[in-house]
Short mmCIF file of C-alpha atoms in Angstrom, two decimals:
data_model
loop_
_atom_site.label_atom_id
_atom_site.label_comp_id
_atom_site.label_asym_id
_atom_site.label_seq_id
_atom_site.Cartn_x
_atom_site.Cartn_y
_atom_site.Cartn_z
CA MET A 11 -3.06 -12.66 36.01
CA ASP A 12 -5.11 -10.31 33.88
CA SER A 13 -2.43 -8.73 31.67
CA LYS A 14 -3.28 -8.69 27.97
CA LEU A 15 -0.87 -8.77 25.02
CA VAL A 16 -1.90 -8.29 21.39
CA ILE A 17 0.62 -9.84 18.99
CA ILE A 18 0.67 -8.30 15.51
CA PRO A 19 2.99 -9.78 12.85
CA THR A 20 4.05 -7.31 10.16
CA TYR A 21 5.67 -7.25 6.77
CA ASN A 22 5.41 -3.98 4.84
CA GLU A 23 2.56 -2.45 6.85
CA LYS A 24 3.70 1.19 6.98
CA GLU A 25 0.26 2.38 5.80
CA ASN A 26 -1.52 0.71 8.73
CA ILE A 27 0.86 0.21 11.62
CA GLU A 28 0.62 3.52 13.47
CA ALA A 29 -3.16 3.66 13.17
CA ILE A 30 -3.67 0.08 14.41
CA ILE A 31 -1.35 0.62 17.39
CA ARG A 32 -3.06 3.85 18.39
CA LYS A 33 -6.47 2.23 18.05
CA VAL A 34 -5.55 -0.67 20.35
CA PHE A 35 -4.18 1.74 22.95
CA SER A 36 -7.39 3.80 22.80
CA LEU A 37 -9.39 0.83 24.10
CA GLU A 38 -10.25 0.31 27.75
CA GLY A 39 -8.73 -2.72 29.39
CA GLY A 40 -5.00 -2.01 29.34
CA PHE A 41 -3.94 -3.91 26.23
CA HIS A 42 -0.23 -4.09 25.43
CA VAL A 43 1.08 -4.59 21.88
CA LEU A 44 3.96 -6.71 20.57
CA ILE A 45 4.94 -6.23 16.92
CA ILE A 46 6.82 -9.07 15.21
CA ASP A 47 8.39 -7.53 12.12
CA ASP A 48 10.00 -9.73 9.48
CA GLY A 49 12.53 -7.24 8.12
CA SER A 50 10.00 -4.98 6.38
CA PRO A 51 11.92 -2.94 3.77
CA ASP A 52 9.23 -0.22 3.83
CA GLY A 53 10.21 1.08 7.28
CA THR A 54 7.43 -0.51 9.36
CA ALA A 55 9.83 -1.27 12.23
CA GLN A 56 11.14 2.30 12.28
CA ILE A 57 7.60 3.63 12.68
CA VAL A 58 7.04 1.29 15.63
CA LYS A 59 10.31 2.31 17.26
CA GLY A 60 9.29 5.93 16.95
CA LEU A 61 5.99 5.18 18.69
CA GLN A 62 7.84 3.43 21.51
CA GLN A 63 8.99 6.86 22.67
CA GLU A 64 5.32 7.66 23.30
CA PHE A 65 4.35 4.22 24.67
CA PRO A 66 7.52 2.92 26.37
CA GLN A 67 5.80 0.56 28.82
CA THR A 68 3.16 -0.93 26.55
CA LEU A 69 4.58 -1.18 23.02
CA PHE A 70 7.23 -3.75 22.14
CA ILE A 71 8.88 -4.96 18.94
CA LEU A 72 10.86 -8.03 17.94
CA GLU A 73 12.65 -7.77 14.60
CA ARG A 74 13.49 -10.84 12.51
CA SER A 75 15.54 -11.10 9.35
CA GLY A 76 13.39 -11.72 6.29
CA LYS A 77 9.98 -13.35 5.83
CA GLN A 78 9.92 -16.46 8.02
CA GLY A 79 6.20 -17.19 7.97
CA LEU A 80 3.13 -16.19 9.93
CA GLY A 81 3.24 -19.24 12.16
CA THR A 82 6.83 -18.76 13.29
CA ALA A 83 6.10 -15.09 13.98
CA TYR A 84 3.27 -15.99 16.33
CA LEU A 85 5.29 -18.74 18.00
CA THR A 86 8.04 -16.20 18.67
CA GLY A 87 5.42 -13.88 20.14
CA PHE A 88 3.83 -16.62 22.26
CA ARG A 89 7.17 -17.53 23.84
CA TRP A 90 7.87 -13.85 24.58
CA ALA A 91 4.41 -13.42 26.10
CA LEU A 92 4.85 -16.42 28.40
CA GLU A 93 8.32 -15.29 29.46
CA ASN A 94 6.93 -11.86 30.31
CA GLY A 95 3.99 -13.06 32.37
CA TYR A 96 0.95 -12.23 30.24
CA GLY A 97 -2.30 -13.96 31.14
CA PHE A 98 -4.23 -13.39 27.89
CA ILE A 99 -2.49 -13.47 24.52
CA PHE A 100 -4.18 -12.26 21.33
CA GLU A 101 -3.49 -12.70 17.61
CA MET A 102 -4.54 -9.88 15.30
CA ASP A 103 -3.73 -8.65 11.78
CA ALA A 104 -2.19 -5.22 11.22
CA ASP A 105 -4.44 -4.16 8.33
CA PHE A 106 -7.78 -3.51 10.14
CA SER A 107 -9.40 -6.60 8.63
CA HIS A 108 -9.85 -7.45 12.31
CA ASN A 109 -11.63 -4.63 14.08
CA PRO A 110 -9.70 -3.74 17.27
CA ASP A 111 -13.04 -2.84 18.89
CA ASP A 112 -13.70 -6.59 19.05
CA LEU A 113 -10.67 -7.24 21.29
CA PRO A 114 -12.67 -6.65 24.51
CA ARG A 115 -15.32 -9.11 23.28
CA LEU A 116 -12.70 -11.80 22.72
CA TYR A 117 -11.29 -11.10 26.17
CA GLU A 118 -14.72 -11.24 27.82
CA ALA A 119 -15.33 -14.67 26.27
CA CYS A 120 -12.21 -15.97 28.05
CA ALA A 121 -12.41 -13.99 31.28
CA GLY A 122 -13.77 -15.32 34.55
CA ALA A 123 -13.82 -18.77 36.07
CA ASP A 124 -16.30 -20.08 33.49
CA GLY A 125 -14.64 -18.42 30.49
CA ALA A 126 -13.44 -20.33 27.45
CA ALA A 127 -9.76 -21.21 27.16
CA ILE A 128 -9.71 -19.84 23.61
CA SER A 129 -11.97 -17.36 21.86
CA VAL A 130 -12.00 -17.00 18.09
CA GLY A 131 -13.22 -13.98 16.15
CA SER A 132 -15.31 -15.98 13.71
CA ARG A 133 -16.42 -14.92 10.22
CA TYR A 134 -18.70 -17.93 9.78
CA CYS A 135 -20.35 -18.92 13.06
CA SER A 136 -23.39 -16.70 12.33
CA GLY A 137 -23.55 -16.77 8.55
CA VAL A 138 -20.87 -15.32 6.28
CA ASN A 139 -19.69 -11.99 7.67
CA VAL A 140 -17.02 -10.84 5.21
CA VAL A 141 -16.87 -7.42 3.52
CA ASP A 142 -15.14 -6.61 0.22
CA TRP A 143 -13.63 -10.02 -0.45
CA PRO A 144 -13.87 -11.51 -3.96
CA PHE A 145 -16.49 -14.26 -4.08
CA GLY A 146 -13.85 -16.84 -5.00
CA ARG A 147 -11.83 -16.08 -1.91
CA ILE A 148 -14.89 -16.39 0.32
CA ILE A 149 -15.63 -19.80 -1.18
CA MET A 150 -12.02 -20.89 -0.69
CA SER A 151 -11.91 -19.71 2.94
CA TYR A 152 -15.33 -21.07 3.89
CA GLY A 153 -14.60 -24.31 2.08
CA ALA A 154 -11.32 -24.67 3.98
CA SER A 155 -13.19 -24.62 7.29
CA LEU A 156 -15.70 -27.19 5.99
CA TYR A 157 -12.76 -29.37 4.94
CA VAL A 158 -11.19 -29.07 8.40
CA ARG A 159 -14.43 -30.04 10.15
CA MET A 160 -14.78 -33.05 7.85
CA ILE A 161 -11.19 -34.30 8.19
CA LEU A 162 -10.39 -33.38 11.80
CA GLY A 163 -13.86 -33.60 13.32
CA ILE A 164 -13.64 -30.39 15.36
CA LYS A 165 -16.72 -28.18 15.62
CA VAL A 166 -15.12 -24.91 14.61
CA TYR A 167 -16.80 -22.86 11.88
CA ASP A 168 -13.80 -20.62 11.19
CA SER A 169 -10.71 -22.76 11.72
CA THR A 170 -8.46 -20.50 9.63
CA ALA A 171 -9.37 -17.38 11.64
CA GLY A 172 -6.42 -15.27 12.77
CA PHE A 173 -8.24 -13.18 15.37
CA VAL A 174 -7.84 -15.19 18.55
CA CYS A 175 -7.46 -14.89 22.33
CA TYR A 176 -5.63 -17.60 24.28
CA ARG A 177 -5.57 -17.97 28.01
CA ARG A 178 -2.01 -18.43 29.18
CA GLU A 179 -2.54 -22.03 30.28
CA VAL A 180 -3.38 -23.11 26.72
CA LEU A 181 -0.02 -22.01 25.35
CA GLU A 182 1.78 -23.41 28.39
CA ALA A 183 0.21 -26.83 27.77
CA MET A 184 1.21 -26.94 24.10
CA ASP A 185 4.53 -28.18 22.82
CA LEU A 186 5.09 -25.11 20.68
CA ASP A 187 8.22 -26.69 19.19
CA ASN A 188 5.95 -29.32 17.63
CA ILE A 189 3.70 -26.83 15.79
CA ARG A 190 4.79 -27.42 12.20
CA MET A 191 2.74 -25.35 9.76
CA LYS A 192 4.01 -21.86 8.99
CA GLY A 193 1.29 -20.23 6.85
CA TYR A 194 -2.45 -20.04 7.50
CA GLY A 195 -2.44 -23.76 8.23
CA PHE A 196 -0.82 -22.68 11.49
CA GLN A 197 -4.19 -21.30 12.61
CA ILE A 198 -5.83 -24.66 12.01
CA GLU A 199 -3.05 -26.55 13.79
CA MET A 200 -3.22 -24.32 16.87
CA LYS A 201 -6.99 -24.70 17.25
CA TYR A 202 -6.92 -28.45 16.64
CA THR A 203 -4.08 -28.93 19.13
CA ALA A 204 -5.89 -26.94 21.80
CA VAL A 205 -9.15 -28.85 21.32
CA LYS A 206 -7.36 -32.22 21.37
CA LEU A 207 -5.72 -31.20 24.66
CA GLY A 208 -9.19 -30.69 26.13
CA PHE A 209 -9.47 -26.89 26.12
CA ARG A 210 -12.83 -25.25 25.45
CA LEU A 211 -13.03 -23.02 22.39
CA GLN A 212 -15.72 -20.38 21.87
CA GLU A 213 -16.39 -18.59 18.59
CA VAL A 214 -17.35 -14.91 18.80
CA PRO A 215 -19.08 -13.52 15.68
CA ILE A 216 -17.22 -10.67 13.99
CA VAL A 217 -17.37 -8.82 10.69
CA PHE A 218 -14.17 -9.26 8.68
CA THR A 219 -13.32 -6.39 6.32
CA ASN A 220 -10.80 -6.74 3.51
CA ARG A 221 -7.76 -4.51 3.87
CA GLN A 222 -8.03 -1.02 2.40
CA LEU A 223 -4.31 -0.15 2.48
CA GLY A 224 -1.22 -2.23 1.67
CA SER A 225 -1.10 -5.57 -0.10
CA SER A 226 -2.30 -9.04 0.87
CA LYS A 227 0.27 -11.70 1.83
CA MET A 228 -1.98 -14.57 0.66
CA SER A 229 -0.60 -17.11 -1.83
CA SER A 230 -1.58 -20.46 -3.34
CA GLY A 231 1.31 -22.08 -1.48
CA ILE A 232 -0.31 -21.15 1.83
CA PHE A 233 -3.46 -23.08 0.89
CA GLY A 234 -1.44 -26.04 -0.35
CA GLU A 235 0.37 -26.29 2.97
CA ALA A 236 -2.94 -26.14 4.84
CA PHE A 237 -4.57 -28.82 2.64
CA TRP A 238 -1.84 -31.41 3.10
CA GLY A 239 -1.06 -30.34 6.65
CA VAL A 240 -4.63 -31.02 7.76
CA LEU A 241 -4.40 -34.56 6.42
CA ALA A 242 -1.16 -35.06 8.35
CA LEU A 243 -2.72 -33.63 11.53
CA ARG A 244 -5.45 -36.25 11.39
CA PHE A 245 -2.90 -38.95 12.16
CA ARG A 246 -0.62 -37.08 14.57
CA GLN A 247 -0.49 -37.81 18.28
CA ILE A 248 -1.14 -34.63 20.28
CA ASN A 249 0.36 -34.58 23.78
CA ARG A 250 0.69 -31.99 26.51
CA LYS A 251 4.08 -30.38 26.98
CA GLN A 252 6.15 -32.37 29.45
#
């Protein structure tokens, strides 16, 4: 089962959405794209629907009412991917901070009998590879991953990374209904859960570039959820889905 689905959550991404979709479809490897749009008032969903006329078999969209959180968007996408038989499921941002050219590298890290169960596009596994971020935000992001390693004891240099490839069996083994964090803490919870279930994770070095168009969805509340959520994770029992 070699089918590949790239899940891209969106909220007000009209400046980026057509370009990111076309870029993914220009790659070799037969990637499909699923957009999860949280009721963008700027017309993002309408742009995607227009592109579906051009890509009817490979471009899909699920529309939700209002901003419901990054984590719930991905969980919705994961369930859809499993129901539709995809073997490799990717997370990626819409704003080109994740370079679509790295998608084949994430896939290659998971492909084959000896491939990892999860590959992570990592900003920090080979130094600090971030372009055009304020210094304070780099410190906050890098410090968050240090905090996660200290509290949870997992050897992941970029635990908050949102550029990820999962083999199907990882998501099938997880109790997705028990994933609780909704913001960027969701990324930590997913990686921790997978590692605790015994899956091998491999970090793939990437260069992360701050968005050039549109506005960031980052907030202090997102970091607060992650801080306290990591402490709670430390004491939670992680079990395979029954």
